Amino acid sequence: MVIVIQCKDRVGLVAEISGVMAKFGINILTMREFVDTLESMFFARLVIESFDDLPSLEKGLRAVLPVDASVKVNPEPEKKIVVLVTKEYHCLSDILVRNHFKTLGASVEAVIGNYPMLGDLCERFNVPFHYITHEDKEKMDFECEIQEQLAFYQFDYLVLAKYMRIISPEFVASYPNQIINIHHSFLPAFIGASPYKRAFHRGVKLIGATAHFVTNDLDEGPIIVQQTIPVNHTYMVSDMVRAGKEIETSVLAKALHLVFEDRVFVFNNKTIVFE
Amino acid sequence: MVIVIQCKDRVGLVAEISGVMAKFGINILTMREFVDTLESMFFARLVIESFDDLPSLEKGLRAVLPVDASVKVNPEPEKKIVVLVTKEYHCLSDILVRNHFKTLGASVEAVIGNYPMLGDLCERFNVPFHYITHEDKEKMDFECEIQEQLAFYQFDYLVLAKYMRIISPEFVASYPNQIINIHHSFLPAFIGASPYKRAFHRGVKLIGATAHFVTNDLDEGPIIVQQTIPVNHTYMVSDMVRAGKEIETSVLAKALHLVFEDRVFVFNNKTIVFE
Amino acid sequence: MVIVIQCKDRVGLVAEISGVMAKFGINILTMREFVDTLESMFFARLVIESFDDLPSLEKGLRAVLPVDASVKVNPEPEKKIVVLVTKEYHCLSDILVRNHFKTLGASVEAVIGNYPMLGDLCERFNVPFHYITHEDKEKMDFECEIQEQLAFYQFDYLVLAKYMRIISPEFVASYPNQIINIHHSFLPAFIGASPYKRAFHRGVKLIGATAHFVTNDLDEGPIIVQQTIPVNHTYMVSDMVRAGKEIETSVLAKALHLVFEDRVFVFNNKTIVFE
Amino acid sequence: MVIVIQCKDRVGLVAEISGVMAKFGINILTMREFVDTLESMFFARLVIESFDDLPSLEKGLRAVLPVDASVKVNPEPEKKIVVLVTKEYHCLSDILVRNHFKTLGASVEAVIGNYPMLGDLCERFNVPFHYITHEDKEKMDFECEIQEQLAFYQFDYLVLAKYMRIISPEFVASYPNQIINIHHSFLPAFIGASPYKRAFHRGVKLIGATAHFVTNDLDEGPIIVQQTIPVNHTYMVSDMVRAGKEIETSVLAKALHLVFEDRVFVFNNKTIVFE
């Protein structure tokens, strides 16, 4: 059973939080705590033994925390997500397989694609797929259609699994800290389009991938996970793309796992990740 | 300012520890806590803002902890070490350079070698070097000589920086959890002698190094840090040895850094490492 | 178009091979060559521009090479495989997805499982699944049943994708250098059963996976790919198993990719891998 | 004994090169060859058994290669270098230690610093140190002083081991493909000044280092080696700097090793590295 807390820091917070636990006779299995001393912010994630009276526990915690503290007691362990895709299958198939075998830590409610070709894959795993083309439309109209479709679902996170359209600020604003993207470079290298092509021309010796929350600044949102792998002079652009897909899949899977287990906090433009 | 605590686990420990901090008005900057639920052991490392009355703080902590708790309030930040070597320079030179520039986190009191050739290097950095040969001696006599020399120094840790003699149980027993060794394989692969030769014959695709505390079971002590690097079919034994030296140096340096910052706890045959 | 050559080494081999290419006016795009000087063995992999008269080219090559040389001119680029599984889905699903999207570099002819539960997954991807239980049977009878099923298929490799039965020497002898296994440890650490449990008890700081050809010595066959990932004191056995699945999937995928592109040579108990 | 060749590609080059070897009865131990098909450039590195009549061999090779081919037969295995530094000791000390123990693959002829403090370290290893301040001088005058000092030495490479001044195009032009720099980021991320500070503010989850040849475009020269290491939310800028020093040292050491063994070719803005 997980508890996550985020609030302004002050002396004695850990004592007060753990005091509440002790009062209820709750054993803390693990506690991760971090104070951003520059910003004076406090972040904590506790794993406790199972406990029944959660409303009282939450009330007890709120009583000792700053009034504007963010407190989640036993957040839904099985998140709900909707996935946005374009044409590439590698991240989506990884998500669908884990979803199918109940190891994703979340339930895929639906997939929306701006091309139709990944519908077949979704069908094989009995996940609803909605094809909404962006062609011959204003971006605003296109995004409205997506949002209309999204309105049919309840979800905690929107996962952009190689969704290759730039999202408008209005769309982003509708889902604050809820949109997770996989970017095909080790940001901030190669912000923007065609990172592998640019990596090839620059002659880099490693390529990478970055999972991040989406904000209005393209490719500038809070980073959750980054990894790199080595490449060499024999790699053409297409080899980099192929190698990159492996790491994109792996990085997105790791980021989702961390987010779904409530291990990731967002503050300003950064994340605190209790791995 | 660091505080480390290791004791039997029970409900409310974090509350009591942090309660003591709050009582003294001490701000906890970071707190890492881990409960080994199988063994019911509690480990914590706190970094607090500077505080003057340490005896009262320690007394306050001991009052709320089990009587046999291990508590260190503000352990000496500058550890003292003696280094044992044989012929290879790579780990020793790394230690001596960091010691010289005051970035080791410890002070090298002396170096003891069972061959004379690393004496010159120590001299260049004004560190005492004692040459004690193992030749034509019983192991017990040889180790007695080392211990006689060690008796002239105060030290927190003995670092075996590619010291290639097997240490007797009696010697190990004299310095419990104080002897740190770098082993030239990713243990438990290639326990014992000539790991690189055996790695070559096995055709492995990675080699590694392991820093660990020394216990009576050869190469079986608590592991602090392990890393591996890729090798391939073009590597002869000598290439593996050369590549291995890089990672041995790096792994030992990282382990020493963690130990010297009081981030490593030993329990039974394992370590808890708050990186 | 690929050419692979393996033979006893002698002076002038590269000249003679490339001389043949020049005679036919063939441009060599890349050439990887390795001489095992201890064993005096020669290995080469050439990528050439497309060429029509392959029989003449092979004849030309054989004319200049030792009579017992292994020469493959333009080996089938689309290999055929049969996959053996038990209960775990992670490696199989990765293979099936790549197979479905034609990026595996091989065609999955069938899957054989000694438990029935992965049949559903195969069905979703229209791949034949055969359930052959090992229960209440002599190993010999069980393996005979598998071989009878295999007889219906043509295949280049048998892939053990977390197939958890030990294979008999007789079975192995039927498919020399054709059986590829994924082992859940960085061999030679934790040879045999329950590697993650033993890794947990040893307190290692990294776990790994090894893809290798299967020989009669359990877990002793030629290693193709190995990788490790860090773990720490917070990992229970189940966490190591979960983390291990990620790296098992990744290591097997990489090994298959290398084998299917004819980049892997086997000699004695080692591989030469031209990445 | 090494041979390196770089020239315009054409059909039959490998045949002709290896034909020359065969004519002289020379056994090729390893041969690495790469054709940049986009640029139609050919690169090869051969390791041959020892051979006496090198002038004839070189003449034989030039006879079959394009007239403007770059051919080096048995390039000096012990390169000579001069090292430029500012204040940081970590890369320099690594180079000096390897130089002292004859494992650098090069001889350090001298060290030039724009601050005096690393002179003591050089003195301990009996390497000449020249202090040339940049203060109160035009950049041109400062660089002239350096070049005057350099004129006293013969050297193959200038190694910038955390030399923190921007070099003028004129200076760079004097030593084409001879200046090797270590940059404290995984380029092209964080080009320019204060990469760790910017990495901190961006909230990246990995930091890196890049060794590259210096060209007129700041931080844009051909990359030799890049590596990254993970960081997390607990790292302050100073922690990133400390972690970065480890990887800077390691990356520069690896790049120098590759260059000194004639494994690195430069073409346009990229390197071909035969590891």
Short mmCIF file of N, CA, C and O in Angstrom, two decimals, chain D residues 151-211:
data_model
loop_
_atom_site.label_atom_id
_atom_site.label_comp_id
_atom_site.label_asym_id
_atom_site.label_seq_id
_atom_site.Cartn_x
_atom_site.Cartn_y
_atom_site.Cartn_z
N ALA D 151 57.00 24.82 -30.24
CA ALA D 151 58.03 24.67 -31.27
C ALA D 151 59.28 23.95 -30.73
O ALA D 151 60.08 23.43 -31.50
N PHE D 152 59.41 23.93 -29.42
CA PHE D 152 60.57 23.22 -28.83
C PHE D 152 60.37 21.70 -28.82
O PHE D 152 61.27 20.96 -28.49
N TYR D 153 59.14 21.27 -29.11
CA TYR D 153 58.86 19.84 -28.99
C TYR D 153 58.41 19.26 -30.31
O TYR D 153 57.77 19.94 -31.12
N GLN D 154 58.73 18.02 -30.49
CA GLN D 154 58.13 17.25 -31.58
C GLN D 154 56.96 16.49 -30.98
O GLN D 154 57.10 15.87 -29.92
N PHE D 155 55.82 16.53 -31.68
CA PHE D 155 54.66 15.80 -31.12
C PHE D 155 53.70 15.44 -32.25
O PHE D 155 53.65 16.11 -33.29
N ASP D 156 52.97 14.37 -32.02
CA ASP D 156 51.98 13.92 -32.99
C ASP D 156 50.60 14.50 -32.69
O ASP D 156 49.82 14.75 -33.59
N TYR D 157 50.33 14.65 -31.40
CA TYR D 157 49.00 15.14 -31.00
C TYR D 157 49.12 16.15 -29.86
O TYR D 157 49.99 16.02 -28.99
N LEU D 158 48.21 17.10 -29.90
CA LEU D 158 48.00 18.03 -28.78
C LEU D 158 46.75 17.55 -28.05
O LEU D 158 45.67 17.49 -28.65
N VAL D 159 46.87 17.25 -26.79
CA VAL D 159 45.72 16.74 -26.03
C VAL D 159 45.22 17.83 -25.08
O VAL D 159 45.97 18.29 -24.21
N LEU D 160 43.97 18.23 -25.27
CA LEU D 160 43.37 19.23 -24.38
C LEU D 160 42.69 18.49 -23.24
O LEU D 160 41.58 18.00 -23.38
N ALA D 161 43.39 18.42 -22.11
CA ALA D 161 42.92 17.62 -20.98
C ALA D 161 42.25 18.55 -19.97
O ALA D 161 42.79 18.82 -18.91
N LYS D 162 41.03 18.98 -20.34
CA LYS D 162 40.30 20.00 -19.58
C LYS D 162 41.02 21.35 -19.66
O LYS D 162 41.20 22.03 -18.66
N TYR D 163 41.37 21.70 -20.88
CA TYR D 163 41.91 23.02 -21.18
C TYR D 163 40.72 23.91 -21.51
O TYR D 163 39.98 23.64 -22.45
N MET D 164 40.49 24.93 -20.70
CA MET D 164 39.20 25.61 -20.71
C MET D 164 39.20 26.93 -21.49
O MET D 164 38.37 27.81 -21.22
N ARG D 165 40.09 27.09 -22.43
CA ARG D 165 40.08 28.27 -23.28
C ARG D 165 39.62 27.87 -24.68
O ARG D 165 39.97 26.80 -25.16
N ILE D 166 38.87 28.75 -25.31
CA ILE D 166 38.48 28.50 -26.71
C ILE D 166 39.66 28.81 -27.61
O ILE D 166 40.34 29.82 -27.44
N ILE D 167 39.93 27.90 -28.54
CA ILE D 167 41.10 28.01 -29.40
C ILE D 167 40.71 28.72 -30.69
O ILE D 167 39.63 28.51 -31.23
N SER D 168 41.58 29.55 -31.19
CA SER D 168 41.29 30.33 -32.40
C SER D 168 41.38 29.44 -33.64
O SER D 168 42.10 28.43 -33.64
N PRO D 169 40.68 29.81 -34.69
CA PRO D 169 40.78 29.06 -35.95
C PRO D 169 42.22 28.98 -36.45
O PRO D 169 42.62 27.95 -37.01
N GLU D 170 42.98 30.02 -36.25
CA GLU D 170 44.37 30.01 -36.72
C GLU D 170 45.16 28.92 -36.00
O GLU D 170 45.96 28.19 -36.60
N PHE D 171 44.96 28.84 -34.70
CA PHE D 171 45.66 27.83 -33.92
C PHE D 171 45.25 26.43 -34.39
O PHE D 171 46.09 25.57 -34.64
N VAL D 172 43.95 26.24 -34.53
CA VAL D 172 43.45 24.93 -34.97
C VAL D 172 44.05 24.56 -36.32
O VAL D 172 44.48 23.42 -36.55
N ALA D 173 44.12 25.55 -37.22
CA ALA D 173 44.60 25.28 -38.58
C ALA D 173 46.05 24.82 -38.59
O ALA D 173 46.49 24.14 -39.51
N SER D 174 46.78 25.18 -37.55
CA SER D 174 48.19 24.78 -37.49
C SER D 174 48.38 23.30 -37.19
O SER D 174 49.46 22.75 -37.41
N TYR D 175 47.34 22.67 -36.64
CA TYR D 175 47.48 21.27 -36.21
C TYR D 175 46.25 20.47 -36.66
O TYR D 175 45.49 19.97 -35.84
N PRO D 176 46.08 20.33 -37.96
CA PRO D 176 44.85 19.68 -38.45
C PRO D 176 44.75 18.22 -38.01
O PRO D 176 45.72 17.45 -38.15
N ASN D 177 43.60 17.86 -37.47
CA ASN D 177 43.36 16.49 -36.99
C ASN D 177 44.40 16.04 -35.96
O ASN D 177 44.62 14.85 -35.79
N GLN D 178 45.03 16.98 -35.32
CA GLN D 178 46.04 16.63 -34.32
C GLN D 178 45.62 17.04 -32.91
O GLN D 178 46.29 16.68 -31.95
N ILE D 179 44.57 17.81 -32.81
CA ILE D 179 44.15 18.30 -31.49
C ILE D 179 42.96 17.48 -30.99
O ILE D 179 41.93 17.39 -31.66
N ILE D 180 43.11 16.88 -29.83
CA ILE D 180 42.06 16.04 -29.25
C ILE D 180 41.56 16.69 -27.98
O ILE D 180 42.35 17.04 -27.11
N ASN D 181 40.26 16.86 -27.88
CA ASN D 181 39.66 17.53 -26.73
C ASN D 181 38.72 16.60 -26.00
O ASN D 181 38.11 15.72 -26.59
N ILE D 182 38.57 16.81 -24.70
CA ILE D 182 37.52 16.13 -23.95
C ILE D 182 36.47 17.17 -23.57
O ILE D 182 36.78 18.18 -22.94
N HIS D 183 35.24 16.94 -24.04
CA HIS D 183 34.16 17.87 -23.73
C HIS D 183 33.26 17.26 -22.67
O HIS D 183 32.91 16.09 -22.74
N HIS D 184 32.83 18.09 -21.72
CA HIS D 184 32.08 17.59 -20.59
C HIS D 184 30.58 17.53 -20.82
O HIS D 184 29.79 17.97 -20.00
N SER D 185 30.17 16.96 -21.94
CA SER D 185 28.77 16.61 -22.15
C SER D 185 28.71 15.60 -23.28
O SER D 185 29.69 15.40 -23.99
N PHE D 186 27.56 14.96 -23.42
CA PHE D 186 27.36 14.06 -24.53
C PHE D 186 26.90 14.91 -25.71
O PHE D 186 25.72 15.09 -25.94
N LEU D 187 27.86 15.43 -26.44
CA LEU D 187 27.54 16.30 -27.58
C LEU D 187 26.60 15.59 -28.54
O LEU D 187 26.69 14.37 -28.68
N PRO D 188 25.70 16.28 -29.21
CA PRO D 188 25.56 17.74 -29.26
C PRO D 188 24.70 18.33 -28.14
O PRO D 188 24.28 19.49 -28.26
N ALA D 189 24.42 17.59 -27.11
CA ALA D 189 23.72 18.21 -25.99
C ALA D 189 24.69 19.15 -25.26
O ALA D 189 25.86 18.82 -25.07
N PHE D 190 24.20 20.27 -24.88
CA PHE D 190 24.96 21.20 -24.06
C PHE D 190 26.29 21.62 -24.69
O PHE D 190 27.34 21.59 -24.05
N ILE D 191 26.22 21.97 -25.98
CA ILE D 191 27.37 22.62 -26.61
C ILE D 191 27.67 23.90 -25.86
O ILE D 191 26.76 24.59 -25.40
N GLY D 192 28.95 24.21 -25.72
CA GLY D 192 29.33 25.48 -25.12
C GLY D 192 29.62 25.37 -23.64
O GLY D 192 30.00 24.31 -23.15
N ALA D 193 29.38 26.45 -22.94
CA ALA D 193 29.85 26.57 -21.55
C ALA D 193 28.87 25.95 -20.56
O ALA D 193 27.70 25.75 -20.85
N SER D 194 29.39 25.63 -19.37
CA SER D 194 28.59 25.22 -18.21
C SER D 194 27.62 24.08 -18.49
O SER D 194 26.44 24.15 -18.12
N PRO D 195 28.05 23.00 -19.13
CA PRO D 195 27.11 21.93 -19.45
C PRO D 195 26.46 21.30 -18.23
O PRO D 195 25.29 20.94 -18.27
N TYR D 196 27.20 21.16 -17.14
CA TYR D 196 26.62 20.49 -15.97
C TYR D 196 25.53 21.36 -15.34
O TYR D 196 24.50 20.85 -14.88
N LYS D 197 25.77 22.66 -15.33
CA LYS D 197 24.77 23.56 -14.79
C LYS D 197 23.48 23.49 -15.62
O LYS D 197 22.38 23.42 -15.08
N ARG D 198 23.66 23.44 -16.92
CA ARG D 198 22.50 23.37 -17.79
C ARG D 198 21.84 21.99 -17.70
O ARG D 198 20.62 21.87 -17.76
N ALA D 199 22.64 20.96 -17.54
CA ALA D 199 22.09 19.62 -17.36
C ALA D 199 21.24 19.56 -16.09
O ALA D 199 20.16 18.97 -16.06
N PHE D 200 21.74 20.19 -15.05
CA PHE D 200 20.99 20.24 -13.79
C PHE D 200 19.65 20.93 -13.98
O PHE D 200 18.59 20.41 -13.58
N HIS D 201 19.67 22.08 -14.64
CA HIS D 201 18.43 22.82 -14.80
C HIS D 201 17.46 22.12 -15.75
O HIS D 201 16.25 22.24 -15.62
N ARG D 202 18.00 21.37 -16.70
CA ARG D 202 17.12 20.63 -17.62
C ARG D 202 16.56 19.38 -16.96
O ARG D 202 15.60 18.79 -17.42
N GLY D 203 17.19 18.94 -15.87
CA GLY D 203 16.70 17.74 -15.20
C GLY D 203 16.96 16.46 -15.97
O GLY D 203 16.15 15.54 -15.96
N VAL D 204 18.11 16.38 -16.64
CA VAL D 204 18.43 15.16 -17.39
C VAL D 204 18.68 14.01 -16.43
O VAL D 204 18.98 14.20 -15.25
N LYS D 205 18.54 12.79 -16.95
CA LYS D 205 18.75 11.60 -16.15
C LYS D 205 20.05 10.90 -16.52
O LYS D 205 20.34 9.81 -16.01
N LEU D 206 20.82 11.50 -17.41
CA LEU D 206 22.17 11.01 -17.66
C LEU D 206 23.05 12.17 -18.08
O LEU D 206 22.58 13.16 -18.63
N ILE D 207 24.31 12.04 -17.72
CA ILE D 207 25.30 13.01 -18.18
C ILE D 207 26.38 12.23 -18.93
O ILE D 207 26.45 11.00 -18.83
N GLY D 208 27.19 12.95 -19.68
CA GLY D 208 28.16 12.23 -20.48
C GLY D 208 29.40 13.03 -20.76
O GLY D 208 29.59 14.14 -20.24
N ALA D 209 30.25 12.46 -21.57
CA ALA D 209 31.47 13.13 -22.00
C ALA D 209 31.77 12.69 -23.42
O ALA D 209 31.38 11.60 -23.85
N THR D 210 32.46 13.57 -24.14
CA THR D 210 32.76 13.35 -25.55
C THR D 210 34.22 13.69 -25.82
O THR D 210 34.65 14.81 -25.55
N ALA D 211 34.96 12.74 -26.38
CA ALA D 211 36.31 13.05 -26.87
C ALA D 211 36.21 13.25 -28.36
O ALA D 211 35.61 12.44 -29.07
#
